[in-house]
């Protein structure tokens, strides 16, 4: 079989939000890129992911001309509720730090980006297979792949970006990489249900039965999560059992009740903290989940990926202008400072709200002490608000 050669400036492995936003930002700077992804557009568009965008993420999408749909169709949230001891405590982001977050699902961010790349004539190849990284330590790294029509291609580029998610093929091919990992003895059971809103904004709950999170999607579709075992069997959970568990975790002295409806999707989400550091190896750079994974508590994953790409696009623009590979050194320290802040925040929110199996009575009471001191202190609430709404660009 003949192999077709494709040459470009930036090769991007992964056509999720990180890869597509990078390709879009490079296009705006007049830099050519090619994106390959082994998933179909349809599959990515229909895989449920998180739903919260920081203010800076929204600004990046709007200011770079991806979409203003986020401002029209997204829901601005001015705060969250922390619920424990059977009562809710509002953390009012706008009052505390003058910022908001937006409920706008990752699948919608992806659709906006894929449409923008299509509108601008971007070279994005979904549904490829047999991807294989080539000569990662050379001056002309690349990736070989078979396209959806069965033709074999070899993409060569000045810089290769791995934006191919937590199982990243690109990262796995980097020799001598350094990684930092933490595992957790629990997971989240995520559901989508057909029901009206139970609350206008998100409720993060710590209960004697474990963590629960109430989120939203639309007027008639809601998203909720509760802590479960990593090997939880989805099929062992009937709708009745799910609602009993969620109602039990949210129950309190204020008589709060969730509004129930048919469960249309069930999913077990693994928990892991992971960082690959540095994020640059020669002419190979990692972005988003390929470089780091956070536990879902606090919704930092997508926001971190978009922030990485904002930095990376600037660094790549300077690299192309100067033609000097040393410029690429700027990427890791600028991106990593936010990554470790987000690692700390996601870990902190997780440990403050979850019930670690085998927890002692001392630990349970200390955890309540931490939550009481947090919500009882304006400094504490402001710290949470600052982290949740996102730090300034690196
Ligand atoms: C959602 C997911 C999260 O992990 C989170 O912290 C907040 C919201 C969501 O899917 O809506």
Short mmCIF file of C-alpha atoms and ligand atoms in Angstrom, two decimals:
data_model
loop_
_atom_site.label_atom_id
_atom_site.label_comp_id
_atom_site.label_asym_id
_atom_site.label_seq_id
_atom_site.Cartn_x
_atom_site.Cartn_y
_atom_site.Cartn_z
CA UNK A 1 0.00 0.00 0.00
CA UNK A 2 1.33 3.50 -0.82
CA UNK A 3 1.75 5.94 2.03
CA UNK A 4 0.72 9.54 1.40
CA UNK A 5 2.96 12.11 3.00
CA UNK A 6 1.43 15.21 4.61
CA UNK A 7 3.63 18.06 5.83
CA UNK A 8 2.46 20.74 8.24
CA UNK A 9 3.79 23.06 10.93
CA UNK A 10 1.92 21.66 13.94
CA UNK A 11 0.63 18.08 14.01
CA UNK A 12 -2.06 17.57 16.63
CA UNK A 13 -3.02 14.12 17.88
CA UNK A 14 -6.51 14.37 19.40
CA UNK A 15 -9.54 16.25 18.10
CA UNK A 16 -11.28 16.91 21.41
CA UNK A 17 -11.68 20.44 22.77
CA UNK A 18 -7.92 20.88 23.46
CA UNK A 19 -6.75 19.78 20.00
CA UNK A 20 -9.45 21.69 18.14
CA UNK A 21 -9.02 24.90 20.13
CA UNK A 22 -5.26 24.76 19.51
CA UNK A 23 -5.81 24.28 15.79
CA UNK A 24 -8.29 27.19 15.79
CA UNK A 25 -5.94 29.57 17.67
CA UNK A 26 -3.01 28.64 15.40
CA UNK A 27 -5.17 29.30 12.33
CA UNK A 28 -5.91 32.79 13.67
CA UNK A 29 -2.14 33.36 13.87
CA UNK A 30 -1.65 32.11 10.33
CA UNK A 31 -0.04 28.81 11.43
CA UNK A 32 -0.93 25.61 9.62
CA UNK A 33 -1.94 22.49 11.55
CA UNK A 34 -3.45 19.07 10.95
CA UNK A 35 -5.56 17.29 13.59
CA UNK A 36 -6.09 13.52 13.70
CA UNK A 37 -8.38 11.59 16.03
CA UNK A 38 -9.28 7.93 16.07
CA UNK A 39 -12.81 8.64 17.27
CA UNK A 40 -15.62 9.78 14.97
CA UNK A 41 -17.03 13.27 15.39
CA UNK A 42 -20.36 11.70 16.27
CA UNK A 43 -18.86 9.62 19.09
CA UNK A 44 -17.11 12.61 20.69
CA UNK A 45 -20.27 14.70 20.34
CA UNK A 46 -22.33 12.09 22.17
CA UNK A 47 -19.98 11.17 25.03
CA UNK A 48 -21.24 12.86 28.19
CA UNK A 49 -18.58 14.88 29.97
CA UNK A 50 -18.45 17.64 32.59
CA UNK A 51 -20.37 20.85 32.30
CA UNK A 52 -18.71 23.78 34.06
CA UNK A 53 -16.61 26.48 32.36
CA UNK A 54 -14.53 28.98 34.27
CA UNK A 55 -14.83 32.66 33.37
CA UNK A 56 -11.42 32.58 31.63
CA UNK A 57 -12.45 29.56 29.52
CA UNK A 58 -15.59 31.38 28.38
CA UNK A 59 -13.55 34.47 27.54
CA UNK A 60 -11.08 32.41 25.51
CA UNK A 61 -13.89 30.78 23.48
CA UNK A 62 -15.76 34.03 22.88
CA UNK A 63 -12.76 36.31 22.24
CA UNK A 64 -11.17 33.86 19.79
CA UNK A 65 -14.39 33.76 17.77
CA UNK A 66 -15.25 30.09 18.45
CA UNK A 67 -18.76 30.85 19.56
CA UNK A 68 -20.95 33.28 21.41
CA UNK A 69 -23.46 30.45 21.91
CA UNK A 70 -21.97 29.82 25.34
CA UNK A 71 -23.21 33.26 26.41
CA UNK A 72 -26.66 32.70 24.88
CA UNK A 73 -27.31 29.05 25.72
CA UNK A 74 -25.03 28.57 28.74
CA UNK A 75 -26.27 29.29 32.27
CA UNK A 76 -24.26 31.77 34.27
CA UNK A 77 -23.80 30.52 37.84
CA UNK A 78 -22.87 33.10 40.44
CA UNK A 79 -22.07 30.53 43.10
CA UNK A 80 -22.41 26.97 44.41
CA UNK A 81 -23.86 25.43 47.52
CA UNK A 82 -21.81 23.36 49.92
CA UNK A 83 -24.14 21.05 51.81
CA UNK A 84 -23.23 19.19 55.00
CA UNK A 85 -24.83 18.39 58.35
CA UNK A 86 -28.15 18.51 56.47
CA UNK A 87 -27.91 22.23 55.56
CA UNK A 88 -26.75 24.20 52.52
CA UNK A 89 -24.23 27.05 52.60
CA UNK A 90 -23.97 29.36 49.62
CA UNK A 91 -20.55 30.32 48.27
CA UNK A 92 -21.39 33.48 46.35
CA UNK A 93 -18.63 33.85 43.74
CA UNK A 94 -19.81 37.20 42.44
CA UNK A 95 -19.86 38.80 45.90
CA UNK A 96 -16.60 37.19 46.96
CA UNK A 97 -14.40 37.54 43.88
CA UNK A 98 -16.56 39.23 41.23
CA UNK A 99 -16.50 36.18 38.94
CA UNK A 100 -18.93 33.52 37.70
CA UNK A 101 -18.79 30.13 36.03
CA UNK A 102 -20.99 28.89 33.17
CA UNK A 103 -22.87 25.64 32.93
CA UNK A 104 -22.17 24.70 29.31
CA UNK A 105 -21.48 21.01 28.58
CA UNK A 106 -18.15 19.92 27.10
CA UNK A 107 -20.03 18.31 24.21
CA UNK A 108 -21.35 21.76 23.24
CA UNK A 109 -17.84 23.25 23.48
CA UNK A 110 -16.67 20.46 21.17
CA UNK A 111 -19.49 21.08 18.65
CA UNK A 112 -18.73 24.82 18.56
CA UNK A 113 -15.04 24.12 17.96
CA UNK A 114 -15.63 21.44 15.32
CA UNK A 115 -18.03 23.80 13.50
CA UNK A 116 -15.52 26.67 13.69
CA UNK A 117 -12.74 24.48 12.24
CA UNK A 118 -15.05 23.31 9.47
CA UNK A 119 -16.17 26.89 8.72
CA UNK A 120 -12.52 28.01 8.45
CA UNK A 121 -11.46 25.07 6.26
CA UNK A 122 -9.35 23.41 8.97
CA UNK A 123 -7.72 20.04 8.29
CA UNK A 124 -9.32 17.80 10.93
CA UNK A 125 -9.41 14.06 10.31
CA UNK A 126 -11.76 12.13 12.58
CA UNK A 127 -12.15 8.36 12.53
CA UNK A 128 -8.52 7.49 11.67
CA UNK A 129 -6.97 4.25 12.96
CA UNK A 130 -3.61 2.54 13.57
CA UNK A 131 -2.06 5.83 14.72
CA UNK A 132 1.61 5.51 15.48
CA UNK A 133 3.99 8.25 16.65
CA UNK A 134 7.10 8.66 14.46
CA UNK A 135 10.62 9.83 15.36
CA UNK A 136 9.59 11.74 18.46
CA UNK A 137 13.17 12.67 19.32
CA UNK A 138 13.96 14.06 15.85
CA UNK A 139 13.56 17.55 14.33
CA UNK A 140 10.68 16.33 12.18
CA UNK A 141 8.45 14.17 14.38
CA UNK A 142 5.16 12.87 13.08
CA UNK A 143 2.36 10.39 13.20
CA UNK A 144 1.36 7.63 10.80
CA UNK A 145 -2.31 6.71 10.48
CA UNK A 146 -4.91 5.07 8.28
CA UNK A 147 -7.78 7.38 7.30
CA UNK A 148 -11.48 6.54 7.36
CA UNK A 149 -11.25 5.40 3.68
CA UNK A 150 -8.43 2.95 4.47
CA UNK A 151 -5.54 4.99 2.99
CA UNK A 152 -2.25 5.11 4.87
CA UNK A 153 -0.72 8.55 5.67
CA UNK A 154 2.45 9.86 7.25
CA UNK A 155 2.08 13.30 8.82
CA UNK A 156 5.33 15.17 9.44
CA UNK A 157 5.56 18.43 11.37
CA UNK A 158 7.88 20.91 13.11
CA UNK A 159 6.09 20.28 16.40
CA UNK A 160 3.83 17.42 17.44
CA UNK A 161 1.19 18.07 20.10
CA UNK A 162 -0.35 15.17 22.03
CA UNK A 163 -3.87 16.28 22.99
CA UNK A 164 -5.11 12.72 22.93
CA UNK A 165 -6.62 12.33 26.38
CA UNK A 166 -5.66 10.51 29.56
CA UNK A 167 -4.74 7.26 27.76
CA UNK A 168 -2.54 9.33 25.38
CA UNK A 169 -0.76 7.29 22.71
CA UNK A 170 1.63 10.22 22.24
CA UNK A 171 2.62 10.35 25.90
CA UNK A 172 3.18 6.62 26.06
CA UNK A 173 5.70 6.85 23.20
CA UNK A 174 7.87 9.46 24.99
CA UNK A 175 10.96 7.78 26.38
CA UNK A 176 12.12 8.65 29.94
CA UNK A 177 9.07 10.72 30.86
CA UNK A 178 8.40 11.64 34.49
CA UNK A 179 4.98 11.11 36.03
CA UNK A 180 3.31 11.80 39.38
CA UNK A 181 0.19 9.86 40.26
CA UNK A 182 -2.33 9.44 43.07
CA UNK A 183 -5.11 6.87 43.12
CA UNK A 184 -8.35 7.13 45.14
CA UNK A 185 -10.37 4.28 46.68
CA UNK A 186 -13.68 5.55 45.25
CA UNK A 187 -15.37 6.71 42.05
CA UNK A 188 -18.51 8.64 40.99
CA UNK A 189 -21.73 7.14 39.77
CA UNK A 190 -23.01 9.68 37.21
CA UNK A 191 -26.58 9.85 35.95
CA UNK A 192 -28.52 11.91 33.45
CA UNK A 193 -32.24 12.02 34.19
CA UNK A 194 -35.37 13.49 32.67
CA UNK A 195 -36.56 15.77 35.43
CA UNK A 196 -36.98 19.48 36.16
CA UNK A 197 -34.28 21.42 38.03
CA UNK A 198 -33.90 20.55 41.69
CA UNK A 199 -31.77 23.65 42.30
CA UNK A 200 -30.73 26.71 40.26
CA UNK A 201 -27.00 26.11 40.84
CA UNK A 202 -24.70 23.22 41.76
CA UNK A 203 -24.90 21.53 45.16
CA UNK A 204 -21.76 19.75 46.43
CA UNK A 205 -22.84 17.52 49.31
CA UNK A 206 -21.01 15.72 52.09
CA UNK A 207 -23.24 13.26 53.91
CA UNK A 208 -22.85 10.30 56.24
CA UNK A 209 -23.60 8.13 53.17
CA UNK A 210 -20.87 9.77 51.11
CA UNK A 211 -20.55 12.55 48.53
CA UNK A 212 -23.23 13.70 46.05
CA UNK A 213 -23.31 16.45 43.42
CA UNK A 214 -26.43 17.96 41.89
CA UNK A 215 -25.82 19.59 38.52
CA UNK A 216 -28.01 20.51 35.56
CA UNK A 217 -28.10 20.29 31.79
CA UNK A 218 -31.37 21.77 30.47
CA UNK A 219 -34.83 22.67 31.81
CA UNK A 220 -35.86 19.03 31.48
CA UNK A 221 -32.56 17.11 31.72
CA UNK A 222 -30.40 16.97 34.86
CA UNK A 223 -26.99 15.56 35.73
CA UNK A 224 -26.15 14.15 39.16
CA UNK A 225 -23.35 12.15 40.74
CA UNK A 226 -22.80 10.18 43.91
CA UNK A 227 -19.70 8.58 45.38
CA UNK A 228 -19.47 4.84 44.74
CA UNK A 229 -16.93 2.05 44.68
CA UNK A 230 -14.52 2.00 41.67
CA UNK A 231 -15.87 -1.43 40.68
CA UNK A 232 -19.53 -0.49 41.10
CA UNK A 233 -21.83 -2.41 38.74
CA UNK A 234 -24.05 0.07 36.87
CA UNK A 235 -26.66 -2.58 36.20
CA UNK A 236 -27.13 -3.25 39.91
CA UNK A 237 -28.68 0.21 40.22
CA UNK A 238 -32.38 0.51 39.35
CA UNK A 239 -33.92 3.99 39.11
CA UNK A 240 -35.58 3.47 42.52
CA UNK A 241 -32.31 2.52 44.16
CA UNK A 242 -30.52 5.52 42.60
CA UNK A 243 -33.19 7.96 43.80
CA UNK A 244 -33.21 6.46 47.32
CA UNK A 245 -29.45 6.89 47.51
CA UNK A 246 -29.45 10.46 46.18
CA UNK A 247 -32.42 11.54 48.33
CA UNK A 248 -30.73 9.98 51.38
CA UNK A 249 -27.51 11.89 50.74
CA UNK A 250 -29.28 15.23 50.19
CA UNK A 251 -31.81 14.87 53.04
CA UNK A 252 -31.60 17.43 55.80
CA UNK A 253 -33.23 19.59 58.42
CA UNK A 254 -34.47 21.99 55.72
CA UNK A 255 -36.61 19.23 54.13
CA UNK A 256 -34.84 19.49 50.74
CA UNK A 257 -36.04 16.94 48.16
CA UNK A 258 -34.73 16.23 44.67
CA UNK A 259 -37.24 16.21 41.82
CA UNK A 260 -37.11 12.73 40.32
CA UNK A 261 -37.53 11.37 36.80
CA UNK A 262 -36.44 8.48 34.56
CA UNK A 263 -32.68 7.86 34.51
CA UNK A 264 -31.54 7.88 30.85
CA UNK A 265 -27.78 7.38 31.33
CA UNK A 266 -25.60 5.72 33.98
CA UNK A 267 -21.82 5.89 34.11
CA UNK A 268 -19.04 5.09 36.62
CA UNK A 269 -16.28 7.74 36.53
CA UNK A 270 -12.82 6.74 37.78
CA UNK A 271 -10.80 9.01 40.08
CA UNK A 272 -7.16 9.75 39.55
CA UNK A 273 -4.66 12.58 39.98
CA UNK A 274 -1.86 12.50 37.46
CA UNK A 275 0.78 14.89 36.07
CA UNK A 276 3.41 14.27 33.41
CA UNK A 277 6.18 16.75 34.00
CA UNK A 278 7.72 18.39 31.98
CA UNK A 279 5.00 18.79 29.36
CA UNK A 280 7.59 19.24 26.61
CA UNK A 281 10.01 16.60 25.26
CA UNK A 282 12.05 18.01 22.37
CA UNK A 283 9.51 18.87 19.70
CA UNK A 284 6.69 16.95 21.34
CA UNK A 285 4.32 18.81 23.65
CA UNK A 286 1.44 17.44 25.72
CA UNK A 287 -1.79 19.32 26.46
CA UNK A 288 -4.94 18.66 28.49
CA UNK A 289 -5.69 15.17 29.84
CA UNK A 290 -2.73 13.73 27.93
CA UNK A 291 -0.49 15.67 30.33
CA UNK A 292 -2.58 15.64 33.50
CA UNK A 293 -5.77 14.25 34.98
CA UNK A 294 -7.66 15.63 37.97
CA UNK A 295 -10.44 14.04 40.02
CA UNK A 296 -13.78 15.46 38.79
CA UNK A 297 -14.65 17.31 42.04
CA UNK A 298 -14.49 20.99 41.10
CA UNK A 299 -14.74 20.48 37.32
CA UNK A 300 -11.18 21.51 36.48
CA UNK A 301 -10.36 19.00 33.70
CA UNK A 302 -11.72 20.80 30.63
CA UNK A 303 -10.76 24.22 32.00
CA UNK A 304 -7.15 23.11 32.49
CA UNK A 305 -7.04 21.74 28.95
CA UNK A 306 -8.31 25.03 27.48
CA UNK A 307 -5.83 27.02 29.61
CA UNK A 308 -2.92 24.80 28.46
CA UNK A 309 -3.87 25.46 24.88
CA UNK A 310 -4.13 29.23 25.41
CA UNK A 311 -0.51 29.21 26.62
CA UNK A 312 0.64 26.72 24.01
CA UNK A 313 -0.77 28.73 21.08
CA UNK A 314 1.20 31.79 22.24
CA UNK A 315 4.41 29.78 22.67
CA UNK A 316 4.01 28.12 19.25
CA UNK A 317 3.41 31.47 17.60
CA UNK A 318 6.70 32.77 19.02
CA UNK A 319 8.44 29.53 18.05
CA UNK A 320 7.29 29.83 14.43
CA UNK A 321 8.26 33.52 14.25
CA UNK A 322 11.74 32.94 15.71
CA UNK A 323 12.36 29.46 14.35
CA UNK A 324 14.08 28.61 17.61
CA UNK A 325 13.13 25.36 19.39
CA UNK A 326 14.34 26.76 22.74
CA UNK A 327 11.22 28.96 22.74
CA UNK A 328 9.24 25.77 23.43
CA UNK A 329 10.82 25.71 26.90
CA UNK A 330 8.42 28.46 27.98
CA UNK A 331 5.44 26.14 27.81
CA UNK A 332 5.99 23.77 30.77
CA UNK A 333 6.54 26.31 33.57
CA UNK A 334 3.69 28.55 32.42
CA UNK A 335 1.19 25.70 32.05
CA UNK A 336 2.33 23.70 35.08
CA UNK A 337 1.81 26.42 37.64
CA UNK A 338 -1.96 26.29 36.96
CA UNK A 339 -1.91 22.49 36.69
CA UNK A 340 -0.56 22.04 40.21
CA UNK A 341 -2.94 24.65 41.64
CA UNK A 342 -5.82 22.73 40.05
CA UNK A 343 -4.40 19.42 41.31
CA UNK A 344 -4.37 20.85 44.81
CA UNK A 345 -7.89 22.29 44.50
CA UNK A 346 -9.41 19.09 43.07
CA UNK A 347 -7.67 16.98 45.74
CA UNK A 348 -8.81 19.35 48.51
CA UNK A 349 -12.45 19.46 47.36
CA UNK A 350 -12.38 15.66 47.02
CA UNK A 351 -10.89 14.99 50.46
CA UNK A 352 -13.16 17.53 52.15
CA UNK A 353 -16.39 16.02 50.79
CA UNK A 354 -15.85 12.27 50.29
CA UNK A 355 -16.07 9.41 52.71
CA UNK A 356 -12.80 7.50 52.44
CA UNK A 357 -13.52 3.80 53.11
CA UNK A 358 -12.33 2.92 56.62
CA UNK A 359 -12.53 6.54 57.81
CA UNK A 360 -12.35 6.88 61.60
CA UNK A 361 -14.87 8.83 63.71
CA UNK A 362 -12.08 11.31 64.38
CA UNK A 363 -11.60 11.85 60.64
CA UNK A 364 -15.35 12.27 60.06
CA UNK A 365 -15.61 14.93 62.78
CA UNK A 366 -12.45 16.69 61.65
CA UNK A 367 -13.89 16.86 58.11
CA UNK A 368 -17.02 18.59 59.45
CA UNK A 369 -14.75 20.94 61.40
CA UNK A 370 -12.98 21.84 58.18
CA UNK A 371 -16.25 22.52 56.34
CA UNK A 372 -17.61 24.61 59.26
CA UNK A 373 -14.46 26.71 59.39
CA UNK A 374 -14.49 27.16 55.61
CA UNK A 375 -18.09 28.39 55.29
CA UNK A 376 -17.82 30.38 58.55
CA UNK A 377 -14.90 32.42 57.26
CA UNK A 378 -15.14 35.04 54.53
CA UNK A 379 -11.47 34.36 53.75
CA UNK A 380 -12.24 30.65 53.45
CA UNK A 381 -15.22 31.22 51.15
CA UNK A 382 -13.19 33.65 49.06
CA UNK A 383 -10.36 31.13 48.70
CA UNK A 384 -12.79 28.51 47.42
CA UNK A 385 -14.45 31.03 45.07
CA UNK A 386 -11.08 32.11 43.67
CA UNK A 387 -10.02 28.54 42.94
CA UNK A 388 -13.41 27.44 41.55
CA UNK A 389 -13.77 30.37 39.15
CA UNK A 390 -10.17 29.96 37.99
CA UNK A 391 -6.82 31.66 38.29
CA UNK A 392 -5.55 34.35 35.89
CA UNK A 393 -3.90 33.11 32.67
CA UNK A 394 -0.30 31.89 33.17
C1 LIG B 1 -20.24 18.64 36.59
C2 LIG B 1 -19.17 17.79 36.77
C3 LIG B 1 -18.24 18.04 37.76
O1 LIG B 1 -17.20 17.21 37.93
C4 LIG B 1 -18.37 19.12 38.59
O2 LIG B 1 -17.47 19.33 39.58
C5 LIG B 1 -19.42 19.99 38.40
C6 LIG B 1 -20.36 19.74 37.39
C7 LIG B 1 -21.26 18.37 35.52
O3 LIG B 1 -21.11 17.37 34.82
O4 LIG B 1 -22.21 19.14 35.39
#
